Amino acid sequence: MPESGETLLETPFHEMHVAAGARMVPFAGWDMPVSYTGILEEHTLVRREAGVFDVSHMGEFLVSGPQAGEFLDYVLTNRVAGCPPGKAVYSPMCDERGGVVDDLIAYRRSNGDFLVVVNAANREKDFEWMSSRKGLFEVALTDESESWALLAVQGPKAKEFLAGLGFEEVEHLKRFRIAEVEWEGRTVLFSRTGYTGEDGFEIFVPTDLSRSFARSLGAGRDLPWIGLGARDSLRLEAGLPLYGHEMSGEISPIQAGFGWAVKTEKESFIGRDSLAMEKMTGPEKTVRFFVVQDKRIAREGMEIRIGDESVGTVLSGSKSPILGMPIGSALVDSAFSGDEAEVDSRGRRLPVLFRKPPLHVSA
Amino acid sequence: MSHIPEDLFYTKDHEWIRIDGETATIGITDHAQEALGDITFVELPETDAEFGPGETFGVVESVKAASDIYMPVEGTVSEVNEALEDEPETLNSDPYGDGWLVKVRLDGEPDRKELLDAKAYGELCEKEG
């Protein structure tokens, strides 16, 4: 990862973003588009129609070999070994204390190998972590990140749009399934997954084909580009965790509400004992989502208070253009079971209402 | 390049000021609204509040950040743009017109040394990248 002052990495679509007038910012060592026409407008477009995100900065590892599944079952908390070809599994990857190293998705390809997709900010860390834990497993680990570009087409009209371009495979692809599609004689992967809370497809394109693929998608023309700013407000509104915020080395998957992805029945995996204990006693703190009954946004680090007592801390804050209200997430004492509290915003108290996400859908 | 009207003065904190005799109108520049992104809330002072140069007189909040705004002159707030309460996004769409923040009754001659003309402000923006 380049340090400050060094050149930022660029995805294959960098020029297209600049040409589209994107506001570019450094993110995880990459020069990425944070917005084009505006975060709120782009967010609304994805909820109502469809848009395309460039998420090529994310990492892709090939995990192959006779014990690839067993190895992943060891480093990941969810069950992966029995995953059939064509299926995807979301899983946290934990350390011995049950803290999260990263959260990722493992896709089983038709030949049995796994494609593991990790957060951009954690790519090197994750590769190092997994490599050093191969032990005696018969597994090979290859960092294929530079070979893949990744476009996420998300929104209620995503399927209709892609089918209209001739990608018939999308008509029958179920959630968390992948299809290997032939395009210009090469393999492109379509996965019915996403990070917005809408229907959508994440498309893995070989890097050298990526620009012509994006053009054939009509990216920036018929299909608007959506930036990382809206990606964050969308996932927050949908109640999806962002590593480093709702899950981290200090916030376990149990605290984050992802106990379902921690299969303590598995014989052994890194973090099993700590996580099994936490499941049994119940987590001391819980990640909860809220709307702010004020115009001000609750920012990361602000305290959640009941009177003078602090019951939690804000993890993420943004605005929902759908609700017209600020939204956020917080790590809250599990002992606090109420729904109403206040955020301390630079001395001023903002009333918040905790709700089960997705926040943009009425209860 | 952001829009920088010739007939205004500017501060290094990306505010603009129009001086008409004893009154000044103050706002944030096109460069500032661009950098902030979608503006979600503007906190403004009460009328009759007094401020000295460099004092924080309000806050502009966007999806990404909250930014203090600094009074460039010595004066008393005579008028506040109430329309921004319901439509903070006006700061994005019309920063030099309907997006004005406050009008101020000047207390003495403003310190022109701290104010940049359009050309100097343009150079500052270039340097900041």
Coordinates of C-alpha atoms in Angstrom, one line a residue:
Chain A
M1 CA 0.0 0.0 0.0
P2 CA 1.5 3.3 -1.0
E3 CA 2.2 5.7 1.9
S4 CA 1.1 9.3 1.8
G5 CA 3.1 11.2 -0.8
E6 CA 3.5 8.1 -3.1
T7 CA 1.4 7.7 -6.2
L8 CA -2.1 6.3 -5.8
L9 CA -3.1 3.1 -7.6
E10 CA -5.7 3.5 -10.4
T11 CA -8.3 1.0 -11.5
P12 CA -8.8 0.3 -15.2
F13 CA -11.7 2.7 -15.2
H14 CA -9.8 5.6 -13.8
E15 CA -9.9 7.7 -17.0
M16 CA -13.6 7.1 -17.4
H17 CA -14.3 8.5 -13.9
V18 CA -12.2 11.6 -14.5
A19 CA -13.9 12.1 -17.9
A20 CA -17.3 11.8 -16.2
G21 CA -16.4 14.6 -13.9
A22 CA -16.0 12.5 -10.7
R23 CA -14.7 13.9 -7.5
M24 CA -11.7 11.7 -6.9
V25 CA -10.3 10.9 -3.4
P26 CA -7.6 8.6 -2.1
F27 CA -9.1 5.4 -0.6
A28 CA -7.0 2.5 0.7
G29 CA -4.1 3.7 -1.5
W30 CA -6.3 4.0 -4.6
D31 CA -7.5 7.2 -6.5
M32 CA -11.3 6.5 -6.4
P33 CA -14.4 8.3 -7.4
V34 CA -16.4 9.5 -4.3
S35 CA -19.2 11.1 -6.3
Y36 CA -20.2 12.2 -9.7
T37 CA -23.4 14.2 -9.6
G38 CA -23.7 14.1 -5.8
I39 CA -23.9 11.4 -3.1
L40 CA -27.6 11.9 -2.4
E41 CA -28.6 11.8 -6.0
E42 CA -26.6 8.7 -6.8
H43 CA -27.9 7.0 -3.7
T44 CA -31.5 7.6 -4.9
L45 CA -30.7 6.4 -8.4
V46 CA -29.6 3.0 -7.0
R47 CA -32.7 2.7 -4.8
R48 CA -35.1 3.6 -7.7
E49 CA -33.4 2.4 -10.9
A50 CA -29.8 1.1 -11.3
G51 CA -26.2 2.3 -11.4
V52 CA -22.7 0.8 -11.6
F53 CA -19.9 1.0 -9.1
D54 CA -16.2 0.5 -9.9
V55 CA -15.0 -1.7 -7.0
S56 CA -11.9 -3.0 -8.8
H57 CA -9.8 -1.9 -5.9
M58 CA -11.0 -4.9 -3.9
G59 CA -8.8 -8.0 -3.6
E60 CA -9.3 -11.4 -5.3
F61 CA -7.5 -14.5 -4.1
L62 CA -7.5 -17.8 -5.8
V63 CA -7.7 -20.6 -3.2
S64 CA -7.1 -24.0 -4.9
G65 CA -6.0 -27.5 -4.2
P66 CA -7.5 -30.7 -2.7
Q67 CA -8.0 -29.1 0.7
A68 CA -9.0 -25.6 -0.3
G69 CA -12.4 -26.0 1.3
E70 CA -11.0 -27.4 4.5
F71 CA -8.4 -24.6 4.7
L72 CA -11.2 -22.0 4.3
D73 CA -13.2 -23.7 6.9
Y74 CA -10.2 -23.3 9.3
V75 CA -9.6 -19.6 8.6
L76 CA -13.2 -18.5 8.2
T77 CA -16.0 -18.7 10.8
N78 CA -18.8 -19.7 8.3
R79 CA -19.1 -23.1 6.8
V80 CA -17.4 -23.2 3.4
A81 CA -16.2 -26.8 2.7
G82 CA -19.5 -28.2 1.6
C83 CA -20.3 -25.2 -0.7
P84 CA -21.2 -26.5 -4.2
P85 CA -19.7 -25.0 -7.3
G86 CA -21.6 -21.9 -8.4
K87 CA -22.4 -20.8 -4.8
A88 CA -21.0 -17.9 -2.7
V89 CA -20.6 -17.7 1.0
Y90 CA -20.2 -14.6 3.1
S91 CA -17.9 -15.0 6.1
P92 CA -15.9 -13.1 8.7
M93 CA -12.3 -14.1 9.1
C94 CA -11.3 -13.9 12.8
D95 CA -8.3 -14.0 15.0
E96 CA -7.8 -16.2 18.1
R97 CA -9.7 -13.6 20.3
G98 CA -12.7 -13.5 18.0
G99 CA -11.8 -10.1 16.6
V100 CA -12.3 -9.7 12.9
V101 CA -9.4 -9.6 10.5
D102 CA -11.7 -9.0 7.5
D103 CA -15.1 -9.9 6.2
L104 CA -15.2 -11.4 2.8
I105 CA -17.1 -13.6 0.2
A106 CA -15.8 -16.9 -1.0
Y107 CA -17.2 -18.0 -4.4
R108 CA -16.9 -21.6 -5.5
R109 CA -16.0 -21.7 -9.2
S110 CA -17.2 -24.5 -11.6
N111 CA -13.8 -26.3 -11.3
G112 CA -14.0 -26.4 -7.5
D113 CA -11.5 -23.6 -6.8
F114 CA -12.5 -20.7 -4.6
L115 CA -12.3 -17.0 -5.5
V116 CA -12.1 -15.1 -2.3
V117 CA -13.0 -11.4 -2.5
V118 CA -11.6 -9.1 0.3
N119 CA -11.8 -5.5 1.2
A120 CA -9.3 -3.2 -0.6
A121 CA -7.9 -1.9 2.6
N122 CA -7.1 -5.3 3.9
R123 CA -5.8 -7.0 0.8
E124 CA -2.1 -7.3 1.9
K125 CA -3.0 -8.0 5.5
D126 CA -5.4 -10.8 4.5
F127 CA -3.0 -12.4 2.1
E128 CA -0.3 -12.4 4.7
W129 CA -2.7 -13.8 7.3
M130 CA -4.0 -16.6 5.1
S131 CA -0.6 -17.5 3.7
S132 CA 0.9 -17.9 7.1
R133 CA -1.9 -20.2 8.2
K134 CA -1.8 -22.7 5.4
G135 CA 0.1 -25.1 7.7
L136 CA -0.3 -28.7 6.4
F137 CA -3.4 -28.1 4.3
E138 CA -2.9 -29.1 0.7
V139 CA -3.8 -25.7 -0.6
A140 CA -2.4 -23.0 -2.9
L141 CA -3.1 -19.3 -2.4
T142 CA -2.6 -16.8 -5.3
D143 CA -3.3 -13.1 -5.2
E144 CA -5.2 -12.6 -8.5
S145 CA -6.3 -9.0 -7.7
E146 CA -4.5 -7.4 -10.6
S147 CA -6.1 -9.8 -13.0
W148 CA -9.7 -8.8 -12.2
A149 CA -11.7 -5.7 -12.6
L150 CA -15.0 -5.6 -10.6
L151 CA -18.1 -3.7 -11.6
A152 CA -21.2 -3.8 -9.3
V153 CA -24.5 -3.2 -11.1
Q154 CA -27.1 -2.5 -8.4
G155 CA -30.7 -1.4 -8.3
P156 CA -34.2 -2.8 -8.9
K157 CA -33.7 -2.4 -12.6
A158 CA -30.3 -4.1 -12.7
K159 CA -31.5 -7.5 -13.9
E160 CA -33.8 -6.0 -16.5
F161 CA -30.9 -3.8 -17.8
L162 CA -28.4 -6.6 -18.0
A163 CA -30.8 -9.0 -19.6
G164 CA -31.6 -6.3 -22.1
L165 CA -28.0 -6.3 -23.1
G166 CA -28.1 -10.0 -23.8
F167 CA -26.8 -11.4 -20.6
E168 CA -29.6 -14.0 -20.3
E169 CA -27.8 -15.8 -17.5
V170 CA -29.0 -13.1 -15.1
E171 CA -32.6 -14.3 -15.5
H172 CA -32.1 -17.5 -13.6
L173 CA -29.2 -16.6 -11.3
K174 CA -30.3 -16.8 -7.7
R175 CA -29.0 -14.7 -4.8
F176 CA -25.5 -15.7 -3.8
R177 CA -24.9 -17.8 -6.9
I178 CA -22.4 -17.2 -9.6
A179 CA -22.5 -17.8 -13.3
E180 CA -19.4 -18.1 -15.6
V181 CA -20.3 -16.2 -18.8
E182 CA -18.4 -16.2 -22.0
W183 CA -17.8 -12.8 -23.4
E184 CA -15.4 -12.1 -26.3
G185 CA -14.0 -15.6 -25.9
R186 CA -13.1 -15.1 -22.3
T187 CA -14.7 -15.9 -18.9
V188 CA -16.6 -13.2 -17.0
L189 CA -18.1 -14.0 -13.7
F190 CA -21.6 -12.7 -12.8
S191 CA -22.5 -13.0 -9.1
R192 CA -25.9 -12.1 -7.7
T193 CA -24.5 -10.3 -4.7
G194 CA -24.1 -6.7 -3.7
Y195 CA -23.5 -4.2 -0.9
T196 CA -26.5 -1.9 -1.4
G197 CA -29.5 -3.8 -0.1
E198 CA -31.0 -3.8 -3.6
D199 CA -31.0 -6.5 -6.2
G200 CA -27.8 -6.5 -8.3
F201 CA -24.9 -8.3 -9.8
E202 CA -21.2 -8.0 -9.2
I203 CA -19.3 -8.7 -12.4
F204 CA -15.7 -9.9 -12.4
V205 CA -14.0 -9.0 -15.7
P206 CA -10.5 -9.8 -16.7
T207 CA -8.5 -6.6 -16.4
D208 CA -7.4 -6.5 -20.0
L209 CA -11.1 -6.7 -21.2
S210 CA -12.5 -4.4 -18.6
R211 CA -12.7 -1.1 -20.5
S212 CA -14.4 -2.6 -23.5
F213 CA -16.8 -4.5 -21.2
A214 CA -17.7 -1.2 -19.3
R215 CA -18.3 0.5 -22.7
S216 CA -20.6 -2.4 -23.8
L217 CA -22.5 -2.0 -20.5
G218 CA -23.0 1.6 -21.3
A219 CA -21.3 2.6 -18.0
G220 CA -21.6 6.4 -17.7
R221 CA -24.1 6.6 -20.5
D222 CA -27.2 4.3 -20.2
L223 CA -26.0 3.1 -16.8
P224 CA -24.9 5.9 -14.4
W225 CA -21.7 5.6 -12.4
I226 CA -22.2 5.6 -8.7
G227 CA -19.4 6.7 -6.3
L228 CA -18.0 5.4 -3.0
G229 CA -19.9 8.1 -1.1
A230 CA -23.2 6.7 -2.1
R231 CA -21.8 3.1 -1.7
D232 CA -21.4 4.0 2.0
S233 CA -24.7 5.7 2.6
L234 CA -26.5 2.8 0.8
R235 CA -24.9 0.0 2.8
L236 CA -25.4 1.9 6.0
E237 CA -29.1 2.4 5.2
A238 CA -29.4 -1.3 4.4
G239 CA -27.7 -2.2 7.7
L240 CA -24.6 -3.8 6.1
P241 CA -21.3 -3.7 8.0
L242 CA -18.2 -1.9 6.9
Y243 CA -15.0 -3.4 8.1
G244 CA -13.3 -1.0 10.5
H245 CA -16.7 0.4 11.6
E246 CA -19.3 -2.3 12.4
M247 CA -16.8 -5.1 12.5
S248 CA -13.1 -4.8 13.4
G249 CA -10.3 -6.3 15.5
E250 CA -12.4 -5.0 18.5
I251 CA -15.9 -5.7 17.3
S252 CA -16.7 -9.4 16.8
P253 CA -19.2 -10.9 14.4
I254 CA -21.4 -11.7 17.3
Q255 CA -21.5 -8.1 18.4
A256 CA -22.1 -7.1 14.9
G257 CA -25.2 -9.3 14.6
F258 CA -23.5 -11.9 12.4
G259 CA -23.6 -14.9 14.8
W260 CA -25.4 -16.8 12.0
A261 CA -22.1 -16.6 10.0
V262 CA -20.2 -18.1 12.9
K263 CA -20.7 -21.9 12.8
T264 CA -19.4 -22.9 16.2
E265 CA -20.5 -26.5 15.4
K266 CA -17.5 -26.6 13.1
E267 CA -14.8 -28.7 14.7
S268 CA -12.1 -26.1 14.7
F269 CA -11.5 -22.7 13.2
I270 CA -9.4 -19.7 14.3
G271 CA -11.4 -17.9 17.0
R272 CA -13.8 -20.7 17.7
D273 CA -13.4 -20.9 21.4
S274 CA -13.7 -17.2 22.0
L275 CA -16.7 -16.9 19.7
A276 CA -18.4 -19.9 21.2
M277 CA -18.0 -18.4 24.7
E278 CA -19.4 -15.0 23.5
K279 CA -22.4 -16.7 21.8
M280 CA -23.1 -18.6 25.1
T281 CA -22.8 -15.6 27.5
G282 CA -24.2 -13.1 25.0
P283 CA -22.1 -10.2 23.7
E284 CA -21.5 -7.2 26.1
K285 CA -22.0 -4.8 23.3
T286 CA -24.1 -4.8 20.2
V287 CA -24.1 -3.0 16.9
R288 CA -27.3 -1.2 16.3
F289 CA -28.6 1.1 13.6
F290 CA -30.5 4.4 14.1
V291 CA -32.2 7.4 12.5
V292 CA -31.5 10.9 13.8
Q293 CA -34.4 13.1 14.5
D294 CA -32.5 16.3 13.6
K295 CA -30.9 17.7 10.5
R296 CA -27.4 17.1 11.8
I297 CA -25.5 14.0 11.0
A298 CA -24.2 11.9 13.9
R299 CA -20.5 11.4 13.3
E300 CA -18.2 8.4 14.0
G301 CA -16.9 8.7 17.6
M302 CA -19.8 10.7 19.0
E303 CA -21.2 9.3 22.3
I304 CA -24.7 7.9 22.6
R305 CA -26.2 9.0 25.9
I306 CA -29.2 8.5 28.1
G307 CA -29.1 11.5 30.3
D308 CA -25.5 11.9 31.4
E309 CA -24.7 8.2 31.0
S310 CA -22.8 7.0 27.9
V311 CA -24.3 3.8 26.6
G312 CA -22.4 3.6 23.3
T313 CA -20.4 5.2 20.5
V314 CA -21.3 6.1 16.9
L315 CA -19.5 3.8 14.4
S316 CA -20.8 5.3 11.1
G317 CA -23.0 8.3 10.1
S318 CA -24.4 9.5 6.9
K319 CA -27.7 10.8 5.4
S320 CA -30.5 8.9 3.9
P321 CA -32.0 10.8 1.0
I322 CA -34.9 8.3 1.0
L323 CA -35.9 9.2 4.5
G324 CA -34.6 12.7 4.3
M325 CA -32.9 12.1 7.7
P326 CA -29.4 11.4 9.0
I327 CA -28.8 7.7 9.7
G328 CA -26.0 5.9 11.6
S329 CA -24.8 2.9 13.5
A330 CA -23.4 2.6 17.0
L331 CA -21.8 0.1 19.3
V332 CA -24.2 0.1 22.3
D333 CA -24.1 -1.7 25.7
S334 CA -26.2 -4.8 25.3
A335 CA -27.8 -3.9 28.7
F336 CA -29.4 -0.9 27.0
S337 CA -32.5 -2.4 25.3
G338 CA -34.4 0.8 24.7
D339 CA -35.0 2.4 21.3
E340 CA -34.6 6.1 22.2
A341 CA -31.4 7.9 23.1
E342 CA -29.4 11.0 22.3
V343 CA -26.2 11.6 20.4
D344 CA -23.8 14.1 21.8
S345 CA -22.9 16.2 18.8
R346 CA -20.3 18.7 20.0
G347 CA -22.2 19.5 23.1
R348 CA -25.6 19.5 21.4
R349 CA -28.0 16.5 21.9
L350 CA -29.6 15.0 18.9
P351 CA -32.5 12.5 19.5
V352 CA -32.0 9.1 17.9
L353 CA -34.3 6.3 17.3
F354 CA -32.8 2.8 17.1
R355 CA -34.4 0.6 14.4
K356 CA -33.8 -2.7 12.8
P357 CA -32.4 -2.1 9.3
P358 CA -33.1 -1.7 6.5
L359 CA -33.7 1.8 7.6
H360 CA -35.3 3.1 4.4
V361 CA -38.1 0.5 4.6
S362 CA -41.0 1.4 7.0
A363 CA -41.4 -0.9 9.9
Chain B
M1 CA -11.7 25.3 -12.1
S2 CA -14.3 26.7 -9.7
H3 CA -16.2 29.8 -10.3
I4 CA -14.6 33.0 -8.7
P5 CA -16.5 36.2 -9.2
E6 CA -14.3 39.2 -9.8
D7 CA -16.3 41.6 -7.7
L8 CA -15.9 39.8 -4.4
F9 CA -13.2 39.3 -1.8
Y10 CA -12.1 36.0 -0.3
T11 CA -10.5 34.4 2.7
K12 CA -8.0 31.5 2.9
D13 CA -10.8 29.5 4.6
H14 CA -12.8 29.7 1.4
E15 CA -15.4 32.3 2.4
W16 CA -16.4 35.2 0.1
I17 CA -17.4 38.7 1.3
R18 CA -19.1 41.5 -0.6
I19 CA -18.7 44.9 1.1
D20 CA -21.3 47.6 0.4
G21 CA -20.4 50.6 2.6
E22 CA -21.1 49.6 6.1
T23 CA -22.7 46.2 5.3
A24 CA -21.0 43.0 4.3
T25 CA -22.6 39.9 2.9
I26 CA -20.7 36.6 3.5
G27 CA -20.9 33.1 2.1
I28 CA -18.8 30.1 1.1
T29 CA -17.2 29.8 -2.3
D30 CA -17.8 27.4 -5.2
H31 CA -14.5 25.7 -4.4
A32 CA -15.8 25.1 -0.8
Q33 CA -19.2 23.7 -1.7
E34 CA -17.5 21.4 -4.3
A35 CA -15.1 20.1 -1.7
L36 CA -17.9 19.6 0.9
G37 CA -20.2 17.7 -1.4
D38 CA -24.0 17.5 -0.6
I39 CA -24.6 20.0 2.1
T40 CA -27.1 18.7 4.7
F41 CA -27.2 21.3 7.3
V42 CA -26.1 24.9 8.0
E43 CA -25.9 26.3 11.5
L44 CA -26.1 30.1 11.6
P45 CA -25.9 32.6 14.4
E46 CA -28.7 34.8 15.8
T47 CA -29.1 38.4 14.6
D48 CA -27.2 40.9 16.7
A49 CA -24.5 38.4 17.5
E50 CA -21.1 40.0 17.4
F51 CA -17.9 38.5 15.9
G52 CA -14.3 39.5 15.5
P53 CA -12.1 38.4 12.6
G54 CA -11.3 34.7 12.6
E55 CA -14.1 33.8 15.0
T56 CA -16.3 30.8 14.2
F57 CA -19.8 32.1 13.4
G58 CA -21.4 28.9 12.1
V59 CA -21.0 25.4 10.8
V60 CA -21.7 23.9 7.4
E61 CA -22.3 20.2 7.4
S62 CA -22.2 17.8 4.5
V63 CA -22.6 14.1 4.2
K64 CA -18.9 13.7 4.6
A65 CA -17.9 16.3 7.1
A66 CA -18.7 19.3 9.3
S67 CA -16.8 22.5 8.6
D68 CA -16.6 25.6 10.8
I69 CA -17.1 29.0 9.0
Y70 CA -15.1 32.0 10.2
M71 CA -16.1 35.6 10.2
P72 CA -13.6 37.6 8.0
V73 CA -14.4 41.0 9.6
E74 CA -15.4 42.7 12.8
G75 CA -19.1 43.2 12.9
T76 CA -22.7 42.5 14.1
V77 CA -25.0 40.1 12.4
S78 CA -27.9 42.1 10.9
E79 CA -29.5 39.4 8.8
V80 CA -29.4 35.6 8.6
N81 CA -30.4 33.5 5.5
E82 CA -33.3 31.6 7.1
A83 CA -34.1 29.8 3.8
L84 CA -31.0 27.6 4.3
E85 CA -32.7 25.9 7.2
D86 CA -35.1 24.0 5.0
E87 CA -32.9 24.1 1.8
P88 CA -29.2 23.7 2.8
E89 CA -28.5 22.4 -0.7
T90 CA -28.9 26.0 -2.0
L91 CA -25.3 26.4 -0.8
N92 CA -24.3 23.8 -3.4
S93 CA -26.4 25.2 -6.3
D94 CA -26.0 28.9 -5.8
P95 CA -23.1 29.7 -3.4
Y96 CA -22.7 33.3 -4.4
G97 CA -26.4 34.2 -4.8
D98 CA -29.2 32.6 -2.9
G99 CA -26.6 30.7 -0.8
W100 CA -25.5 33.8 1.1
L101 CA -25.1 33.0 4.8
V102 CA -25.2 36.2 6.8
K103 CA -25.2 40.0 6.4
V104 CA -23.1 41.9 8.9
R105 CA -23.0 45.6 10.1
L106 CA -19.3 46.4 9.9
D107 CA -17.6 47.7 13.0
G108 CA -14.9 49.9 11.5
E109 CA -12.8 49.4 8.4
P110 CA -12.2 45.7 7.6
D111 CA -8.6 44.6 7.7
R112 CA -8.0 44.3 3.9
K113 CA -4.7 42.6 4.5
E114 CA -6.5 39.3 5.3
L115 CA -8.8 39.5 2.3
L116 CA -7.8 38.1 -1.1
D117 CA -9.0 39.4 -4.4
A118 CA -10.3 37.0 -7.1
K119 CA -6.9 36.5 -8.6
A120 CA -5.1 35.8 -5.3
Y121 CA -7.9 33.4 -4.3
G122 CA -7.7 31.7 -7.6
E123 CA -4.0 31.1 -7.0
L124 CA -4.7 29.8 -3.5
C125 CA -7.1 27.3 -4.9
E126 CA -4.6 26.2 -7.6
K127 CA -2.0 25.6 -4.9
E128 CA -4.3 23.6 -2.7
G129 CA -5.2 21.4 -5.6

